[in-house]
C-alpha positions as a Python dict, from the first residue, in 0.01 Angstrom:
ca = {
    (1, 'X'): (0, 0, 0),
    (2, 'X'): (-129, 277, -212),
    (3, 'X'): (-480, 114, -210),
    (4, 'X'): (-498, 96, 155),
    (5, 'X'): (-338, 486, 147),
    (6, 'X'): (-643, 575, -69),
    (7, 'X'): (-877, 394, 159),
    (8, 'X'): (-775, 573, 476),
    (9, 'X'): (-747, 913, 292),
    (10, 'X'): (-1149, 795, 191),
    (11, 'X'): (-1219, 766, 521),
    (12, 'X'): (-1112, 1024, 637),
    (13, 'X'): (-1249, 1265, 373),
    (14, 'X'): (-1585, 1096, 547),
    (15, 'X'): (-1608, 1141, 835),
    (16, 'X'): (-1894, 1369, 919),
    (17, 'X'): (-1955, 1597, 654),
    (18, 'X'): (-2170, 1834, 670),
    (19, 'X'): (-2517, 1863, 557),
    (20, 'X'): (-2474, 2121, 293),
    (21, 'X'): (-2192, 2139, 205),
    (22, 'X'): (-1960, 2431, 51),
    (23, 'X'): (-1687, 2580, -3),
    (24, 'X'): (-1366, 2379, 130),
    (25, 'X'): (-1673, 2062, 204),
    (26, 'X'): (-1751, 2044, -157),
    (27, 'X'): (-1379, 2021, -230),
    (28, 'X'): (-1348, 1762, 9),
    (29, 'X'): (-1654, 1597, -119),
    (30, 'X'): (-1535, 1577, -488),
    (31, 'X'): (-1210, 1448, -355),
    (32, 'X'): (-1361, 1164, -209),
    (33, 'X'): (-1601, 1076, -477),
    (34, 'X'): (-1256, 1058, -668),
    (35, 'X'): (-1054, 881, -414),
    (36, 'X'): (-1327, 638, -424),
    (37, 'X'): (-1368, 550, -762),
    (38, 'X'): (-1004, 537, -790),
    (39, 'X'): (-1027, 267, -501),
    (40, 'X'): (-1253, 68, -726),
    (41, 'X'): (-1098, 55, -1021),
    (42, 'X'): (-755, -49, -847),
    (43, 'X'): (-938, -293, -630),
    (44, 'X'): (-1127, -419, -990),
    (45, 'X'): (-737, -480, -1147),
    (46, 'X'): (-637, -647, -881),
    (47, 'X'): (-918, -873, -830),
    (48, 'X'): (-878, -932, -1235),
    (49, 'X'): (-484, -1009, -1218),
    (50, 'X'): (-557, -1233, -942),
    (51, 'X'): (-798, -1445, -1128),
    (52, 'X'): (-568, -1449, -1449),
    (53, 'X'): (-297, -1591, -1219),
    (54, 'X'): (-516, -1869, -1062),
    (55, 'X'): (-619, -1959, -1421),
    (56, 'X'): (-236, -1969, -1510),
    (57, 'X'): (-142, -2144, -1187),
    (58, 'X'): (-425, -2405, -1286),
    (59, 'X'): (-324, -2459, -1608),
    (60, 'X'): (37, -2510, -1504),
    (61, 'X'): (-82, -2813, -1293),
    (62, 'X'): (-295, -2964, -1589),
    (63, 'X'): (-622, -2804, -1439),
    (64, 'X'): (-607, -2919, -1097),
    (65, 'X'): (-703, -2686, -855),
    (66, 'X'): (-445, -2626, -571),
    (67, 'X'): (-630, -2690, -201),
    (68, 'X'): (-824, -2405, -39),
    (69, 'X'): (-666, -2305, 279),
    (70, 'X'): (-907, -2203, 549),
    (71, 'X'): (-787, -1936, 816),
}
């Protein structure tokens, strides 16, 4: 949930700035640039635990791989 709150806080931190910006844009600008990096360092960890849990899970069953599901 906080991801997706940083995401949408991203986007709308976005949405049409102006062309030079000041003031109260360059705040918002610097806030974005952070909300942004923020997203992809949690988005990195998460992809990372993931893959450390498949690697477990596969282990666990002796190396098989469990079935890819298709949606």
């Amino acid at each position: 949930m906080e991801l997706e709150g940083i995401a949408v806080t991203a986007d709308e931190a976005v949405t049409m700035p102006p062309p030079f910006p000041s003031g109260k844009h360059k705040r918002t600008l610097r806030r974005l640039y952070t909300l942004v990096g923020k997203t992809a360092s949690r988005a990195s960890e998460a992809l990372e635990r993931s893959e450390d849990m498949l690697a477990q899970i596969a282990a666990a069953r002796g190396g098989k791989r469990a079935p890819v599901r298709r949606r």
